[in-house]
Amino acid sequence: MPAKWQRFSVPAIVALALAIPAVVPNAYQMGVITRICLYALLALGLNIVVGFAGLLDLGYVAFFGIGSYVYAFLASPHFGLHWPFLLALSASVVTTAIFGVLIGAPTLRLRGDYLAIVTLGFGEITYILLINLDRPINITGGPSGIVSIDPPSFLGITLRDNWQYYYLILALMGAAVALSRRLRDSRIGWAWQAIREDELAAQVMGINTVAAKLQAFAIGASFAGAGGALLASWQRSVFPDNFLFTESVNILAMVILGGVGSIPGVILGAALIVALPEIFRDFALYRLLAFGLLLMILMIFRPEGLLSFKGPPEEADPLEQVTAERQ
Amino acid sequence: MTMSDRPLLEVRGLSKDFGGLHALQGIDIDVHAGEIVGIIGPNGSGKTTFFNVLSGIFPASAGTIRFAEHQNITRLPPHRVTRCGIARTFQNQRLFNQMTVLENVCAGMVSRTRAGLLPIMLALPGARAEKAAAEQRAMELLGVFGTRLVPRRDRRAASLSYANRRRLEIARALATGPRLLLLDEPAAGMNPSETRELMSDIVRIRDRGLTIVLIEHDMHLVKGVCSRVIAFDHGEKLTEGTFGEVRNHPAVIEAYLGHRAAVAA
Ligand SMILES: Nc1ncnc2c1ncn2[C@@H]1O[C@H](COP(=O)(O)OP(=O)(O)OP(=O)(O)O)[C@@H](O)[C@H]1O
Ligand SMILES: [Mg+2]
């Protein structure tokens, strides 16, 4: 994107995002838009792992779940703990980052399909633990989850209204965008992308691929940790069924649909995957069918995603011809 | 200077087996600082394997590699070898295709920078200054090839011409800050004028203070830039010496007969 164009478009988009509560008429629509922002945050995290570092993670929702439950443990009557919001949120972020490293470490030698299968297993194990860890001692609350979770409150304000949640989640999504950009255009982002493009060449260029992959897993997971804390405090309850495998697939679809590695693409992907099923709601029975068909059409006509970082293949290099003719 | 007596690179008894295949057998090679050494040999004679073992991609089956002040780099993984000061290019280009030209060179700079996750995420001044310096250095390295790469800094590596991709591989290797540069068939696929340009590029890079070992089938290039030539055959070092000595060595002529007719340069 040309820098000049960006200077106008970024403030315009921010202004638009801030104005949404004033123009959107009802709570239902506000809720959908807030969910788009929440999922965009998650998808941005997965984009670091899949889009930047090229590591296919099919169990990403596990981090979302861990983040939610950490928040629920620390800010609800479940254990009688009522940590301040920002502290509990930070705890979710740090815990999921640690889990990102713990899960990442044994998978470091795996690539592609094998990595996908192991991470898928991790997602399933997390779900099974959440649903079963109510006996012999009740840790997770089992299938009925944890309820009466504290709403976000900081600086003396307790959030209750839809628009307040929207701004909170928008702010964290905005932070995720800024962090994604900074990381992508840093030495760590260069290392991630080099690994994605050619792992052996990356090693030979002096990149410690083990460290770089663990960093990708940690950061990606921590975004989901923040998202989890937001979900728990917004929904005021968490259930294992919030973290099914299908959610991992949905989030991955957001990353792929918009264009793997592209930050605006990932946000667009989140908007489509969250909003389209809502739009097709009137068709009830055919809703998922129509949604699936649309995705298929998209993947046939733009397999690289809507706003892919790849762009169309370039043909002749005009500069090349000039220099060739000069000889 | 007493240091110059001691070779920069000392390879002793280096062997590499792939199952029953002896790809390298007891290779002894010394390379002194400031040299441009050429390795020639028929296809499958073990030249690339020698680079692969040197750069830590394959563990050696036997033998030792001493480099500069590092007593034994034989068992180091590739990224550690690179950090010791050995960089390389690949016979079959391995650029980071979807990254830009500038980013490819920046990727070579990762091991020479140290900003951590938090300083980067918080955009602390130290991290920003380091990044700006890295990008500036990357631009300088693109400038090694005149105006070939500089105007294309923001293009994807995949979109470059063949010759420019070869140049970018060299620039990326230089970014790791090597003392020894290994070039695997840098002129392959280049036309004669591009090869001539490459020859002066190679000499210019040596004059920046680097030592170069290159594998090449193009005898004009070997003759033109290499101060010393080593011939491989069947994983063994046949002979070494000046280009003339090696080319006229009976064993070399025999190794090439039936393999390639084009020794006569
Ligand atoms: N990874 C590998 N596994 C098994 N055999 C290998 C491997 N790499 C190389 N070889 C074998 O080792 C021998 C030497 O190969 P090498 O690539 O080093 O030759 P080369 O001298 O670089 O040839 P060329 O001029 O064609 O590039 C060949 O017989 C090759 O088939
Ligand atoms: Mg070879």
mmCIF file of C-alpha atoms in Angstrom, chain B residues 31-32 39 58 63 75 81 84 105 123 128 134 168 172 177 182 191 211 224 233 238:
data_model
loop_
_atom_site.group_PDB
_atom_site.id
_atom_site.type_symbol
_atom_site.label_atom_id
_atom_site.label_comp_id
_atom_site.label_asym_id
_atom_site.label_seq_id
_atom_site.Cartn_x
_atom_site.Cartn_y
_atom_site.Cartn_z
ATOM 1 C CA VAL B 31 42.045 -21.512 2.344
ATOM 2 C CA HIS B 32 43.976 -18.354 3.227
ATOM 3 C CA ILE B 39 36.467 -25.758 -7.093
ATOM 4 C CA PHE B 58 24.968 -32.341 6.636
ATOM 5 C CA GLY B 63 37.179 -35.217 9.546
ATOM 6 C CA ARG B 75 29.423 -30.401 14.549
ATOM 7 C CA VAL B 81 28.304 -21.929 11.405
ATOM 8 C CA CYS B 84 31.099 -17.975 12.978
ATOM 9 C CA VAL B 105 18.798 -9.044 2.661
ATOM 10 C CA ALA B 123 8.735 0.277 19.360
ATOM 11 C CA ARG B 128 13.868 1.297 15.962
ATOM 12 C CA ALA B 134 19.881 -2.833 9.397
ATOM 13 C CA LEU B 168 20.350 -11.167 -4.491
ATOM 14 C CA ARG B 172 21.745 -11.848 1.325
ATOM 15 C CA GLY B 177 28.642 -10.511 7.858
ATOM 16 C CA LEU B 182 30.908 -19.896 -0.507
ATOM 17 C CA ASN B 191 24.797 -15.054 -20.351
ATOM 18 C CA THR B 211 37.683 -14.688 1.246
ATOM 19 C CA GLY B 224 39.549 -15.011 -14.672
ATOM 20 C CA ASP B 233 36.394 -36.216 -8.737
ATOM 21 C CA LEU B 238 42.394 -34.767 -7.466
#
